[in-house]
Amino acid sequence: MFDTFVMVDWSAAAVPRTGRDSIWICWHAPDGERLANPPTRHDAKGLLGEWLAAATARGERVLLGFDFPFGYPQGFAARLRLPGPPWRAIWDEIAKFIKDDENNANNRFDVAAAFNERVSGGKFPFWGCPAAPPRACLGSKHHRSHEQNGLAERRLIDEYMRGAQPCWKLLGAGSVGGQVLTGLPIVRALRDDPRWRDRARIWPCETGLRPPEDGTIVMAEVYPSLWAVSPVADEPKDAAQVRAVARFFFERDHAGELAALFAGDPGLTHEQRQPVETEEAWTLGVTAPNQRPIPVTPFAPHPPAARASPRRTRGERQRAVDQRYVYLRDPAEILRRSAALIREKADLSRFPRRLQPMALRLAHTAGDTTILHDLAWSSGAVTAGRKALAAGMPILVDSMMVAAGITREHPAVMCTLRNPETEKLAKAHKTTRSAAAVELWRPHLTGSVVAIGNAPTALFRLLEMLEQGAPKPALILGFPVGFVGAAEAKAALAAVGRGVEFITLHGRRGGSALAAAAVNALADGA
């Protein structure tokens, strides 16, 4: 049925975490087994997306399991007055309100309190939270009021499994509720990824309680505690569990026994199946009440890399080596994926339309969307820069690194740092070579594009020259970097302007790569 089996042990940790009680991913594929321990949910989502892209590109069919409930007890969507299929309505509603940043900081307790207020006006049905800050509609202890308030404490599948915790529980041992609130938005995003959304399926909500006939990627809820795993050496239990579950499904598939597990409990009545398939979901591997622990074959915690069979051809052995590391290789797809992640994290609409491509390019170059909070510009900067480049005006740069980073062909990219006169001027004026090099720009300044990505002294000297009446460039791209002078030089550029258009990045951050990226963004639109 499947080529690749992926099992994910989730975590609702509020800070980056590895080791015990963190996220573990086992990827069991035709080319071998990999184990990953990403420190954040953001990292886990990115890693899974990259691996899935590579697997689907190879034509593999993937079973992807997550160790948290895919649904809530019957009636929760109705109590929230949500239209549409209940399971999907709940997923969409959680994703709408959950905020979960790149360092795992999230608002799951606030979201649960808001849902409680909508359902009951009080502290039902979710429970469990830190003592501070106090929340009017979320209590720290179990409310014990499911029966009188009309929402079951557990789903039908939870009654089948020993030790299964209710999805309303948000704090304490086995607090699966936090994993649901932080995990479902990730599963939803992966399921709806435009690269495969027409080929992805959620079991059993989109397939029914039956073997999925279509779908390149099938996502299912699993419960690793069902497997009787005995970790060896210093291996974390979570790591041992995801490996055991992935191997179990792989072995059952090769034995022709996996399809039966997708039927769940064959003894379910029609009335029981209906909420399972539309709202509550089911746990893959559970086929009867009071499910007993599933034995697994012992295995080493860190198996050696699989050796090529002597019967393999040379081409087969080479493909096995080539596929040892699964990563995106298509340049266009890498750019598309990067742009999508940036747009997901940064609100580019706050920038003028003409500046948005540059903002995206700068965030991509830095690998950090937070730099965009410090971006400053004059109103006509982008237009002036594009016109200057289109007219073939000089690009004056303060370092060879900036020049090397400019990818578009241009007739006049000039760096005077290595000019023999620069050293003489630096000594004569008792200044840096970078500042002295700017003196040699005078004959070329008129209508030029200046890109400074290294030395604050170069930007300071340029501003002094302009104040003294030097010819004006069309645009100054001010991205000097460092602890001394960089923030001050860029603040001077933005505050004074000298009647010249500018784009700069406030603070200490900057660099040659960003200066070059700004030029490239302008050139692409010129």
Tab-separated table of N, CA, C and O in Angstrom, residues 386-486:
chain	number	residue	atom	x	y	z
A	386	ARG	N	15.299	51.903	-9.840
A	386	ARG	CA	15.019	51.150	-11.059
A	386	ARG	C	15.342	51.979	-12.301
A	386	ARG	O	15.925	51.456	-13.275
A	387	LYS	N	14.989	53.254	-12.282
A	387	LYS	CA	15.279	54.113	-13.436
A	387	LYS	C	16.780	54.243	-13.651
A	387	LYS	O	17.264	54.201	-14.793
A	388	ALA	N	17.536	54.400	-12.564
A	388	ALA	CA	18.983	54.547	-12.686
A	388	ALA	C	19.616	53.287	-13.271
A	388	ALA	O	20.483	53.357	-14.150
A	389	LEU	N	19.189	52.119	-12.800
A	389	LEU	CA	19.745	50.885	-13.319
A	389	LEU	C	19.362	50.658	-14.773
A	389	LEU	O	20.179	50.202	-15.577
A	390	ALA	N	18.098	50.984	-15.086
A	390	ALA	CA	17.653	50.819	-16.470
A	390	ALA	C	18.431	51.721	-17.425
A	390	ALA	O	18.651	51.382	-18.594
A	391	ALA	N	18.875	52.873	-16.929
A	391	ALA	CA	19.637	53.809	-17.751
A	391	ALA	C	21.125	53.472	-17.789
A	391	ALA	O	21.908	54.175	-18.447
A	392	GLY	N	21.547	52.425	-17.077
A	392	GLY	CA	22.940	52.025	-17.089
A	392	GLY	C	23.843	52.882	-16.229
A	392	GLY	O	25.074	52.888	-16.430
A	393	MET	N	23.265	53.594	-15.253
A	393	MET	CA	24.082	54.425	-14.371
A	393	MET	C	24.961	53.559	-13.481
A	393	MET	O	24.632	52.402	-13.203
A	394	PRO	N	26.090	54.092	-13.004
A	394	PRO	CA	27.028	53.284	-12.211
A	394	PRO	C	26.417	52.777	-10.908
A	394	PRO	O	25.556	53.431	-10.317
A	395	ILE	N	26.889	51.604	-10.485
A	395	ILE	CA	26.585	51.076	-9.150
A	395	ILE	C	27.876	51.178	-8.352
A	395	ILE	O	28.873	50.524	-8.673
A	396	LEU	N	27.886	52.016	-7.325
A	396	LEU	CA	29.063	52.260	-6.514
A	396	LEU	C	28.950	51.444	-5.233
A	396	LEU	O	27.992	51.613	-4.474
A	397	VAL	N	29.911	50.562	-4.975
A	397	VAL	CA	29.837	49.665	-3.826
A	397	VAL	C	31.060	49.862	-2.944
A	397	VAL	O	32.135	50.258	-3.409
A	398	ASP	N	30.905	49.566	-1.655
A	398	ASP	CA	31.998	49.811	-0.713
A	398	ASP	C	32.884	48.597	-0.489
A	398	ASP	O	33.875	48.686	0.237
A	399	SER	N	32.554	47.450	-1.081
A	399	SER	CA	33.384	46.264	-0.899
A	399	SER	C	33.238	45.334	-2.088
A	399	SER	O	32.216	45.351	-2.788
A	400	MET	N	34.265	44.510	-2.302
A	400	MET	CA	34.209	43.540	-3.383
A	400	MET	C	33.140	42.486	-3.126
A	400	MET	O	32.626	41.869	-4.057
A	401	MET	N	32.814	42.256	-1.844
A	401	MET	CA	31.770	41.285	-1.527
A	401	MET	C	30.420	41.744	-2.055
A	401	MET	O	29.621	40.937	-2.545
A	402	VAL	N	30.135	43.044	-1.954
A	402	VAL	CA	28.885	43.559	-2.517
A	402	VAL	C	28.899	43.383	-4.025
A	402	VAL	O	27.923	42.923	-4.634
A	403	ALA	N	30.017	43.737	-4.642
A	403	ALA	CA	30.119	43.606	-6.101
A	403	ALA	C	29.917	42.162	-6.542
A	403	ALA	O	29.216	41.884	-7.528
A	404	ALA	N	30.516	41.219	-5.797
A	404	ALA	CA	30.395	39.811	-6.169
A	404	ALA	C	28.972	39.303	-6.025
A	404	ALA	O	28.570	38.362	-6.722
A	405	GLY	N	28.199	39.900	-5.122
A	405	GLY	CA	26.836	39.433	-4.885
A	405	GLY	C	25.820	39.948	-5.874
A	405	GLY	O	24.670	39.498	-5.883
A	406	ILE	N	26.201	40.902	-6.723
A	406	ILE	CA	25.274	41.450	-7.721
A	406	ILE	C	25.227	40.485	-8.901
A	406	ILE	O	26.217	40.304	-9.618
A	407	THR	N	24.086	39.857	-9.071
A	407	THR	CA	23.979	38.758	-10.044
A	407	THR	C	23.568	39.207	-11.436
A	407	THR	O	23.766	38.477	-12.401
A	408	ARG	N	22.974	40.370	-11.555
A	408	ARG	CA	22.544	40.843	-12.868
A	408	ARG	C	23.697	41.557	-13.570
A	408	ARG	O	24.468	42.298	-12.962
A	409	GLU	N	23.815	41.333	-14.876
A	409	GLU	CA	24.848	42.009	-15.647
A	409	GLU	C	24.611	43.511	-15.629
A	409	GLU	O	23.493	43.988	-15.820
A	410	HIS	N	25.687	44.266	-15.370
A	410	HIS	CA	25.589	45.728	-15.370
A	410	HIS	C	26.898	46.292	-15.898
A	410	HIS	O	27.983	45.785	-15.548
A	411	PRO	N	26.838	47.326	-16.730
A	411	PRO	CA	28.064	47.831	-17.375
A	411	PRO	C	29.046	48.499	-16.427
A	411	PRO	O	30.224	48.621	-16.764
A	412	ALA	N	28.589	48.958	-15.249
A	412	ALA	CA	29.507	49.732	-14.404
A	412	ALA	C	29.246	49.482	-12.927
A	412	ALA	O	28.552	50.258	-12.265
A	413	VAL	N	29.797	48.378	-12.415
A	413	VAL	CA	29.804	48.130	-10.975
A	413	VAL	C	31.204	48.497	-10.492
A	413	VAL	O	32.191	47.877	-10.888
A	414	MET	N	31.292	49.501	-9.628
A	414	MET	CA	32.590	50.074	-9.278
A	414	MET	C	32.861	49.947	-7.785
A	414	MET	O	32.031	50.330	-6.961
A	415	CYS	N	34.040	49.408	-7.454
A	415	CYS	CA	34.532	49.372	-6.078
A	415	CYS	C	35.938	49.957	-6.089
A	415	CYS	O	36.831	49.413	-6.747
A	416	THR	N	36.138	51.045	-5.384
A	416	THR	CA	37.424	51.743	-5.393
A	416	THR	C	38.276	51.415	-4.170
A	416	THR	O	39.287	52.062	-3.920
A	417	LEU	N	37.888	50.410	-3.419
A	417	LEU	CA	38.599	50.091	-2.185
A	417	LEU	C	40.050	49.690	-2.456
A	417	LEU	O	40.950	49.986	-1.655
A	418	ARG	N	40.306	49.035	-3.593
A	418	ARG	CA	41.654	48.560	-3.902
A	418	ARG	C	42.424	49.511	-4.822
A	418	ARG	O	43.524	49.191	-5.261
A	419	ASN	N	41.848	50.651	-5.108
A	419	ASN	CA	42.546	51.650	-5.916
A	419	ASN	C	43.794	52.120	-5.172
A	419	ASN	O	43.746	52.396	-3.973
A	420	PRO	N	44.950	52.232	-5.850
A	420	PRO	CA	46.176	52.677	-5.171
A	420	PRO	C	46.032	54.021	-4.461
A	420	PRO	O	46.715	54.268	-3.452
A	421	GLU	N	45.155	54.888	-4.973
A	421	GLU	CA	44.984	56.192	-4.353
A	421	GLU	C	44.268	56.098	-3.007
A	421	GLU	O	44.382	57.001	-2.177
A	422	THR	N	43.502	55.030	-2.811
A	422	THR	CA	42.712	54.894	-1.585
A	422	THR	C	43.598	54.858	-0.352
A	422	THR	O	43.337	55.529	0.653
A	423	GLU	N	44.667	54.079	-0.405
A	423	GLU	CA	45.568	53.967	0.737
A	423	GLU	C	46.201	55.320	1.062
A	423	GLU	O	46.332	55.692	2.239
A	424	LYS	N	46.591	56.062	0.016
A	424	LYS	CA	47.199	57.373	0.238
A	424	LYS	C	46.200	58.330	0.894
A	424	LYS	O	46.551	59.066	1.831
A	425	LEU	N	44.969	58.332	0.407
A	425	LEU	CA	43.948	59.215	0.974
A	425	LEU	C	43.649	58.851	2.417
A	425	LEU	O	43.438	59.737	3.259
A	426	ALA	N	43.596	57.544	2.725
A	426	ALA	CA	43.309	57.108	4.093
A	426	ALA	C	44.372	57.617	5.056
A	426	ALA	O	44.059	58.100	6.154
A	427	LYS	N	45.641	57.544	4.640
A	427	LYS	CA	46.710	58.031	5.499
A	427	LYS	C	46.684	59.543	5.623
A	427	LYS	O	46.902	60.098	6.712
A	428	ALA	N	46.409	60.208	4.532
A	428	ALA	CA	46.404	61.677	4.546
A	428	ALA	C	45.287	62.229	5.414
A	428	ALA	O	45.467	63.230	6.123
A	429	HIS	N	44.138	61.589	5.365
A	429	HIS	CA	42.973	62.082	6.114
A	429	HIS	C	42.790	61.375	7.451
A	429	HIS	O	41.835	61.673	8.176
A	430	LYS	N	43.722	60.436	7.749
A	430	LYS	CA	43.652	59.685	9.003
A	430	LYS	C	42.270	59.071	9.218
A	430	LYS	O	41.609	59.283	10.238
A	431	THR	N	41.846	58.302	8.225
A	431	THR	CA	40.535	57.655	8.267
A	431	THR	C	40.651	56.234	7.735
A	431	THR	O	41.750	55.755	7.433
A	432	THR	N	39.566	55.559	7.631
A	432	THR	CA	39.577	54.184	7.135
A	432	THR	C	39.709	54.158	5.617
A	432	THR	O	39.383	55.133	4.919
A	433	ARG	N	40.163	53.030	5.097
A	433	ARG	CA	40.247	52.869	3.652
A	433	ARG	C	38.859	52.927	3.020
A	433	ARG	O	38.700	53.427	1.901
A	434	SER	N	37.863	52.425	3.731
A	434	SER	CA	36.492	52.441	3.191
A	434	SER	C	35.993	53.867	3.013
A	434	SER	O	35.354	54.195	2.005
A	435	ALA	N	36.290	54.738	3.989
A	435	ALA	CA	35.873	56.137	3.870
A	435	ALA	C	36.668	56.835	2.775
A	435	ALA	O	36.122	57.638	1.999
A	436	ALA	N	37.964	56.530	2.711
A	436	ALA	CA	38.799	57.160	1.690
A	436	ALA	C	38.363	56.752	0.292
A	436	ALA	O	38.408	57.561	-0.653
A	437	ALA	N	37.938	55.490	0.147
A	437	ALA	CA	37.526	55.005	-1.169
A	437	ALA	C	36.330	55.790	-1.703
A	437	ALA	O	36.170	55.950	-2.920
A	438	VAL	N	35.483	56.280	-0.803
A	438	VAL	CA	34.300	57.043	-1.219
A	438	VAL	C	34.709	58.344	-1.919
A	438	VAL	O	33.997	58.832	-2.803
A	439	GLU	N	35.868	58.906	-1.533
A	439	GLU	CA	36.338	60.133	-2.178
A	439	GLU	C	36.500	59.936	-3.683
A	439	GLU	O	36.289	60.864	-4.479
A	440	LEU	N	36.860	58.723	-4.083
A	440	LEU	CA	37.079	58.445	-5.504
A	440	LEU	C	35.778	58.233	-6.272
A	440	LEU	O	35.816	58.027	-7.491
A	441	TRP	N	34.644	58.274	-5.571
A	441	TRP	CA	33.356	58.143	-6.250
A	441	TRP	C	32.884	59.455	-6.882
A	441	TRP	O	31.939	59.443	-7.685
A	442	ARG	N	33.481	60.579	-6.489
A	442	ARG	CA	32.948	61.900	-6.871
A	442	ARG	C	32.623	62.021	-8.363
A	442	ARG	O	31.526	62.494	-8.721
A	443	PRO	N	33.516	61.596	-9.288
A	443	PRO	CA	33.194	61.780	-10.711
A	443	PRO	C	32.020	60.925	-11.186
A	443	PRO	O	31.492	61.161	-12.283
A	444	HIS	N	31.613	59.933	-10.375
A	444	HIS	CA	30.602	58.975	-10.818
A	444	HIS	C	29.294	59.061	-10.020
A	444	HIS	O	28.372	58.289	-10.275
A	445	LEU	N	29.218	59.980	-9.071
A	445	LEU	CA	28.084	60.012	-8.154
A	445	LEU	C	26.768	60.410	-8.814
A	445	LEU	O	25.705	59.870	-8.479
A	446	THR	N	26.806	61.326	-9.728
A	446	THR	CA	25.566	61.869	-10.295
A	446	THR	C	24.673	60.765	-10.869
A	446	THR	O	25.075	60.036	-11.786
A	447	GLY	N	23.472	60.615	-10.308
A	447	GLY	CA	22.494	59.653	-10.811
A	447	GLY	C	22.821	58.203	-10.571
A	447	GLY	O	22.141	57.310	-11.098
A	448	SER	N	23.842	57.921	-9.770
A	448	SER	CA	24.264	56.532	-9.540
A	448	SER	C	23.397	55.854	-8.485
A	448	SER	O	22.570	56.476	-7.824
A	449	VAL	N	23.623	54.539	-8.335
A	449	VAL	CA	23.052	53.777	-7.226
A	449	VAL	C	24.217	53.396	-6.320
A	449	VAL	O	25.158	52.726	-6.756
A	450	VAL	N	24.171	53.837	-5.057
A	450	VAL	CA	25.218	53.530	-4.091
A	450	VAL	C	24.739	52.378	-3.205
A	450	VAL	O	23.639	52.436	-2.647
A	451	ALA	N	25.569	51.352	-3.066
A	451	ALA	CA	25.221	50.192	-2.223
A	451	ALA	C	26.339	49.984	-1.216
A	451	ALA	O	27.430	49.530	-1.575
A	452	ILE	N	26.062	50.309	0.051
A	452	ILE	CA	27.041	50.171	1.122
A	452	ILE	C	26.599	49.031	2.033
A	452	ILE	O	25.543	49.101	2.659
A	453	GLY	N	27.417	47.975	2.099
A	453	GLY	CA	27.046	46.801	2.887
A	453	GLY	C	28.107	46.371	3.871
A	453	GLY	O	28.029	45.273	4.413
A	454	ASN	N	29.083	47.235	4.114
A	454	ASN	CA	30.162	46.825	4.993
A	454	ASN	C	30.485	47.893	6.036
A	454	ASN	O	30.237	47.705	7.217
A	455	ALA	N	31.048	49.026	5.595
A	455	ALA	CA	31.661	49.972	6.526
A	455	ALA	C	30.755	51.158	6.856
A	455	ALA	O	30.376	51.916	5.959
A	456	PRO	N	30.436	51.366	8.141
A	456	PRO	CA	29.705	52.576	8.545
A	456	PRO	C	30.447	53.849	8.169
A	456	PRO	O	29.824	54.860	7.815
A	457	THR	N	31.805	53.802	8.194
A	457	THR	CA	32.563	55.008	7.859
A	457	THR	C	32.350	55.432	6.407
A	457	THR	O	32.419	56.622	6.084
A	458	ALA	N	32.093	54.465	5.528
A	458	ALA	CA	31.824	54.804	4.127
A	458	ALA	C	30.519	55.593	4.015
A	458	ALA	O	30.446	56.594	3.281
A	459	LEU	N	29.505	55.169	4.738
A	459	LEU	CA	28.228	55.878	4.690
A	459	LEU	C	28.343	57.257	5.334
A	459	LEU	O	27.828	58.249	4.810
A	460	PHE	N	29.020	57.334	6.465
A	460	PHE	CA	29.219	58.635	7.104
A	460	PHE	C	29.936	59.597	6.154
A	460	PHE	O	29.562	60.765	6.020
A	461	ARG	N	30.998	59.102	5.499
A	461	ARG	CA	31.757	59.988	4.611
A	461	ARG	C	30.916	60.435	3.427
A	461	ARG	O	31.011	61.595	2.988
A	462	LEU	N	30.099	59.558	2.888
A	462	LEU	CA	29.236	59.930	1.775
A	462	LEU	C	28.271	61.036	2.190
A	462	LEU	O	28.067	62.006	1.451
A	463	LEU	N	27.689	60.916	3.385
A	463	LEU	CA	26.773	61.950	3.864
A	463	LEU	C	27.499	63.284	4.047
A	463	LEU	O	26.943	64.356	3.750
A	464	GLU	N	28.730	63.225	4.538
A	464	GLU	CA	29.511	64.464	4.692
A	464	GLU	C	29.769	65.114	3.336
A	464	GLU	O	29.648	66.342	3.184
A	465	MET	N	30.126	64.310	2.357
A	465	MET	CA	30.395	64.842	1.022
A	465	MET	C	29.156	65.483	0.417
A	465	MET	O	29.223	66.556	-0.208
A	466	LEU	N	28.007	64.853	0.600
A	466	LEU	CA	26.764	65.416	0.074
A	466	LEU	C	26.443	66.747	0.749
A	466	LEU	O	25.965	67.691	0.106
A	467	GLU	N	26.712	66.806	2.038
A	467	GLU	CA	26.468	68.045	2.770
A	467	GLU	C	27.372	69.168	2.266
A	467	GLU	O	27.006	70.353	2.292
A	468	GLN	N	28.553	68.778	1.784
A	468	GLN	CA	29.518	69.757	1.277
A	468	GLN	C	29.288	70.095	-0.186
A	468	GLN	O	30.054	70.879	-0.767
A	469	GLY	N	28.243	69.505	-0.814
A	469	GLY	CA	27.894	69.861	-2.178
A	469	GLY	C	28.306	68.871	-3.233
A	469	GLY	O	28.268	69.203	-4.431
A	470	ALA	N	28.675	67.673	-2.861
A	470	ALA	CA	29.041	66.662	-3.860
A	470	ALA	C	27.825	66.297	-4.702
A	470	ALA	O	26.675	66.447	-4.261
A	471	PRO	N	28.039	65.800	-5.917
A	471	PRO	CA	26.907	65.372	-6.762
A	471	PRO	C	26.063	64.317	-6.055
A	471	PRO	O	26.576	63.504	-5.284
A	472	LYS	N	24.762	64.317	-6.364
A	472	LYS	CA	23.846	63.421	-5.665
A	472	LYS	C	23.587	62.137	-6.462
A	472	LYS	O	23.306	62.191	-7.656
A	473	PRO	N	23.667	60.994	-5.781
A	473	PRO	CA	23.263	59.748	-6.438
A	473	PRO	C	21.740	59.673	-6.542
A	473	PRO	O	21.016	60.409	-5.858
A	474	ALA	N	21.255	58.768	-7.374
A	474	ALA	CA	19.805	58.575	-7.476
A	474	ALA	C	19.261	57.868	-6.248
A	474	ALA	O	18.135	58.136	-5.807
A	475	LEU	N	20.061	56.972	-5.664
A	475	LEU	CA	19.584	56.164	-4.544
A	475	LEU	C	20.773	55.701	-3.711
A	475	LEU	O	21.818	55.331	-4.250
A	476	ILE	N	20.602	55.733	-2.397
A	476	ILE	CA	21.586	55.166	-1.489
A	476	ILE	C	20.968	53.955	-0.806
A	476	ILE	O	19.922	54.067	-0.155
A	477	LEU	N	21.616	52.792	-0.951
A	477	LEU	CA	21.221	51.577	-0.242
A	477	LEU	C	22.176	51.432	0.931
A	477	LEU	O	23.341	51.046	0.758
A	478	GLY	N	21.713	51.789	2.130
A	478	GLY	CA	22.576	51.836	3.302
A	478	GLY	C	22.424	50.616	4.191
A	478	GLY	O	21.490	50.553	5.003
A	479	PHE	N	23.337	49.647	4.049
A	479	PHE	CA	23.283	48.409	4.835
A	479	PHE	C	24.602	48.099	5.541
A	479	PHE	O	24.999	46.936	5.622
A	480	PRO	N	25.317	49.114	6.065
A	480	PRO	CA	26.538	48.782	6.816
A	480	PRO	C	26.194	47.965	8.048
A	480	PRO	O	25.086	48.046	8.580
A	481	VAL	N	27.163	47.182	8.520
A	481	VAL	CA	26.916	46.239	9.606
A	481	VAL	C	27.970	46.407	10.683
A	481	VAL	O	29.102	46.803	10.395
A	482	GLY	N	27.612	46.148	11.926
A	482	GLY	CA	28.614	46.166	12.975
A	482	GLY	C	28.116	46.764	14.275
A	482	GLY	O	27.003	47.307	14.357
A	483	PHE	N	28.967	46.683	15.283
A	483	PHE	CA	28.627	47.178	16.608
A	483	PHE	C	29.004	48.643	16.806
A	483	PHE	O	28.496	49.300	17.708
A	484	VAL	N	29.906	49.155	15.971
A	484	VAL	CA	30.376	50.528	16.138
A	484	VAL	C	30.014	51.338	14.898
A	484	VAL	O	30.547	51.094	13.812
A	485	GLY	N	29.101	52.244	15.040
A	485	GLY	CA	28.796	53.198	13.985
A	485	GLY	C	27.724	52.807	13.000
A	485	GLY	O	27.166	53.671	12.318
A	486	ALA	N	27.420	51.515	12.888
A	486	ALA	CA	26.461	51.095	11.863
A	486	ALA	C	25.073	51.673	12.128
A	486	ALA	O	24.446	52.260	11.235
